[in-house]
Amino acid sequence: MSLFGLGSRNQKTFRPKKSAPSGSKGAQLQKHIDATLGSGNLREAVRLPPGEDINEWLAVNTVDFFNQVNILYGTLTEFCTPVNCPTMSAGPKYEYRWADGVNIKKPIEVSAPKYVEYLMDWIENQLDEESIFPQRLGAPFPANFQDVVKTIFKRLFRVYAHIYHSHFQKIVSLKEEAHLNTCFKHFVLFTWEFRLIDKGELAPIQDLVESILQPK
């Protein structure tokens, strides 16, 4: 996406960019996203286009936000290390433990880079699973699709919360704060538009979230 172009670093946790679901209206909706983002109006960009299916819209945007967080975190992998970030936290009050309900059923404490690695693997598996994110035109979305999307967004938010709490000064020194803030604003406006994250989850950076949501 042109608005969010960042020089990629070939880091382990920076994955190849995922494409929008191809068999759906993915490519068409992706063009709509790019066009509306290009206008600079993020509030307009997140809205469901008239006549479009909400699940199709959620699917294409989920891929998009996954890519954005991948790129952002990829610029920090040399600084976000098990030594510097032994736990996945967002300030002293909030620590996140990892469980996926399949391979790791009981939440475990892991370093921030390990958490992000587990998370990106897990999201990639969801995106690649045909029964969750259908690729074929007209293939139905599962009944629990929006629950899966909510879990993805809740966990992606934790990466943003960790970056803001633990790595913001490094982002500033890399002169990437404007990029980070634009990506996060887009993320917040989208999750708010479709009520994808419970308000309690936003607590670690509540003030920032509220400043974004205030009518301008």
Coordinates of C-alpha atoms in Angstrom, one line a residue:
M1 CA 0.0 0.0 0.0
S2 CA 1.5 3.3 -1.1
L3 CA 0.5 5.2 2.0
F4 CA 2.3 2.7 4.3
G5 CA 5.5 2.0 2.4
L6 CA 8.4 1.3 4.7
G7 CA 11.8 0.0 3.7
S8 CA 11.7 -3.6 4.6
R9 CA 14.4 -5.2 6.7
N10 CA 15.1 -8.8 6.1
Q11 CA 14.4 -9.9 9.7
K12 CA 13.1 -13.2 10.8
T13 CA 9.8 -11.9 12.2
F14 CA 9.2 -9.7 9.1
R15 CA 7.2 -12.0 6.8
P16 CA 6.4 -11.8 3.1
K17 CA 3.5 -9.6 2.5
K18 CA 0.2 -11.5 2.4
S19 CA -2.2 -10.9 -0.5
A20 CA -5.9 -10.2 -0.1
P21 CA -8.2 -13.3 -0.5
S22 CA -8.2 -13.8 -4.2
G23 CA -11.3 -15.7 -4.9
S24 CA -13.5 -13.2 -3.0
K25 CA -13.8 -9.6 -4.2
G26 CA -10.4 -9.2 -2.6
A27 CA -8.6 -7.5 -5.4
Q28 CA -11.5 -5.1 -6.0
L29 CA -11.9 -4.2 -2.4
Q30 CA -8.1 -3.8 -2.0
K31 CA -8.3 -1.2 -4.8
H32 CA -11.0 0.6 -2.9
I33 CA -8.9 0.6 0.3
D34 CA -5.9 2.0 -1.6
A35 CA -8.0 4.7 -3.3
T36 CA -9.7 5.8 -0.1
L37 CA -6.4 5.8 1.9
G38 CA -4.8 7.8 -0.9
S39 CA -7.3 10.5 -0.2
G40 CA -5.9 10.8 3.3
N41 CA -9.4 10.4 4.9
L42 CA -9.0 7.5 7.3
R43 CA -12.5 7.8 8.7
E44 CA -13.9 7.4 5.3
A45 CA -11.5 4.6 4.4
V46 CA -12.6 2.3 7.1
R47 CA -16.3 2.4 6.3
L48 CA -18.0 -0.6 4.6
P49 CA -18.4 0.4 0.9
P50 CA -22.1 0.5 -0.2
G51 CA -23.5 -2.9 -1.3
E52 CA -20.4 -4.9 -0.1
D53 CA -20.5 -7.9 2.2
I54 CA -19.2 -7.1 5.7
N55 CA -17.2 -10.4 5.9
E56 CA -15.5 -9.8 2.6
W57 CA -14.5 -6.3 3.9
L58 CA -13.3 -7.7 7.2
A59 CA -11.3 -10.3 5.5
V60 CA -9.4 -8.0 3.1
N61 CA -8.7 -5.5 5.9
T62 CA -7.5 -8.2 8.3
V63 CA -4.8 -9.2 5.7
D64 CA -4.0 -5.5 5.3
F65 CA -3.6 -4.8 9.0
F66 CA -1.6 -8.0 9.5
N67 CA 0.8 -6.7 6.8
Q68 CA 1.1 -3.3 8.4
V69 CA 1.9 -4.6 11.9
N70 CA 4.4 -7.0 10.3
I71 CA 6.2 -4.2 8.6
L72 CA 6.2 -2.0 11.7
Y73 CA 7.5 -4.7 14.0
G74 CA 10.1 -5.7 11.4
T75 CA 11.8 -2.4 11.9
L76 CA 12.3 -3.1 15.6
T77 CA 13.4 -6.7 15.7
E78 CA 17.0 -5.8 16.5
F79 CA 15.8 -3.8 19.5
C80 CA 12.9 -5.9 20.7
T81 CA 15.0 -8.9 22.0
P82 CA 14.5 -11.4 24.8
V83 CA 17.1 -9.5 26.8
N84 CA 15.4 -6.1 26.3
C85 CA 11.8 -7.4 26.4
P86 CA 11.8 -10.6 28.6
T87 CA 8.0 -10.4 28.8
M88 CA 5.3 -9.3 26.3
S89 CA 4.1 -6.2 28.2
A90 CA 2.5 -2.8 27.7
G91 CA 3.8 -0.9 30.7
P92 CA 4.1 -2.2 34.2
K93 CA 0.4 -3.1 34.6
Y94 CA -0.2 -5.1 31.5
E95 CA 1.5 -8.4 30.6
Y96 CA 0.3 -10.7 27.8
R97 CA 0.8 -14.5 27.9
W98 CA 0.5 -16.7 24.9
A99 CA -2.0 -19.5 24.2
D100 CA -3.5 -20.6 20.9
G101 CA -5.9 -23.2 22.3
V102 CA -4.3 -25.9 20.1
N103 CA -0.6 -26.3 20.5
I104 CA -0.4 -24.2 23.6
K105 CA -3.6 -24.5 25.6
K106 CA -2.5 -23.0 28.9
P107 CA -1.2 -19.4 28.7
I108 CA 2.6 -19.2 29.0
E109 CA 4.9 -16.3 29.7
V110 CA 7.2 -15.6 26.8
S111 CA 9.5 -12.8 25.7
A112 CA 8.0 -10.1 23.5
P113 CA 9.7 -11.3 20.3
K114 CA 8.6 -14.9 21.0
Y115 CA 5.0 -13.7 21.6
V116 CA 5.0 -11.8 18.3
E117 CA 6.5 -14.8 16.5
Y118 CA 3.8 -17.1 17.9
L119 CA 1.2 -14.5 17.0
M120 CA 2.3 -14.0 13.4
D121 CA 2.5 -17.7 12.9
W122 CA -1.0 -18.2 14.3
I123 CA -2.5 -15.3 12.2
E124 CA -0.8 -16.6 9.1
N125 CA -2.3 -20.1 9.8
Q126 CA -5.8 -18.5 10.1
L127 CA -5.4 -16.5 6.9
D128 CA -4.2 -19.6 5.0
E129 CA -7.1 -21.8 6.3
E130 CA -9.6 -22.1 3.5
S131 CA -12.5 -22.9 5.8
I132 CA -11.9 -19.6 7.7
F133 CA -10.7 -17.2 5.0
P134 CA -12.2 -18.7 1.8
Q135 CA -10.4 -18.0 -1.4
R136 CA -12.9 -19.3 -3.9
L137 CA -15.5 -16.9 -5.3
G138 CA -18.8 -17.3 -3.5
A139 CA -17.4 -19.7 -0.8
P140 CA -19.2 -19.1 2.5
F141 CA -17.5 -17.6 5.5
P142 CA -17.8 -19.8 8.7
A143 CA -20.4 -18.9 11.4
N144 CA -17.6 -17.9 13.8
F145 CA -15.7 -15.8 11.3
Q146 CA -16.2 -12.5 13.1
D147 CA -15.1 -14.1 16.4
V148 CA -11.8 -15.2 14.7
V149 CA -11.3 -11.6 13.3
K150 CA -11.9 -10.1 16.7
T151 CA -9.3 -12.3 18.2
I152 CA -6.8 -11.4 15.5
F153 CA -7.4 -7.7 16.0
K154 CA -7.2 -8.0 19.8
R155 CA -3.8 -9.6 19.6
L156 CA -2.5 -7.2 16.9
F157 CA -3.5 -4.4 19.2
R158 CA -1.1 -5.9 21.8
V159 CA 1.8 -5.5 19.4
Y160 CA 0.9 -1.8 19.0
A161 CA 0.6 -1.4 22.8
H162 CA 4.0 -3.0 23.3
I163 CA 5.6 -0.8 20.6
Y164 CA 4.2 2.4 22.1
H165 CA 5.2 1.5 25.7
S166 CA 8.6 -0.1 25.1
H167 CA 9.9 1.2 21.8
F168 CA 8.4 4.6 21.0
Q169 CA 11.7 6.5 21.6
K170 CA 13.4 4.1 19.2
I171 CA 10.7 4.7 16.6
V172 CA 11.3 8.5 17.1
S173 CA 15.0 8.1 16.6
L174 CA 14.3 6.1 13.4
K175 CA 12.0 9.0 12.3
E176 CA 9.1 6.6 11.9
E177 CA 6.7 8.0 14.5
A178 CA 4.5 9.6 11.8
H179 CA 4.2 6.3 10.1
L180 CA 3.5 4.4 13.3
N181 CA 0.8 7.0 14.3
T182 CA -0.9 6.9 10.9
C183 CA -1.0 3.1 10.9
F184 CA -2.3 3.0 14.5
K185 CA -5.0 5.6 13.8
H186 CA -6.2 3.6 10.8
F187 CA -6.2 0.5 13.0
V188 CA -8.2 2.2 15.8
L189 CA -10.7 3.7 13.5
F190 CA -11.3 0.4 11.8
T191 CA -11.7 -1.6 15.0
W192 CA -14.0 1.0 16.4
E193 CA -16.2 1.2 13.3
F194 CA -16.9 -2.6 13.5
R195 CA -16.6 -3.0 17.3
L196 CA -13.8 -5.5 17.0
I197 CA -12.0 -4.9 20.4
D198 CA -13.5 -4.6 23.8
K199 CA -12.9 -1.3 25.5
G200 CA -11.1 -2.9 28.4
E201 CA -8.4 -4.3 26.1
L202 CA -7.5 -0.7 25.0
A203 CA -6.6 0.3 28.5
P204 CA -2.8 0.3 28.1
I205 CA -2.9 3.2 25.7
Q206 CA -6.5 4.4 26.4
D207 CA -5.6 8.1 26.2
L208 CA -4.0 7.7 22.7
V209 CA -7.0 5.7 21.5
E210 CA -9.5 8.3 22.8
S211 CA -7.5 11.2 21.2
I212 CA -7.9 9.4 17.9
L213 CA -11.6 8.7 18.3
Q214 CA -12.5 12.3 19.3
P215 CA -14.5 14.0 16.5
K216 CA -12.2 16.4 14.7

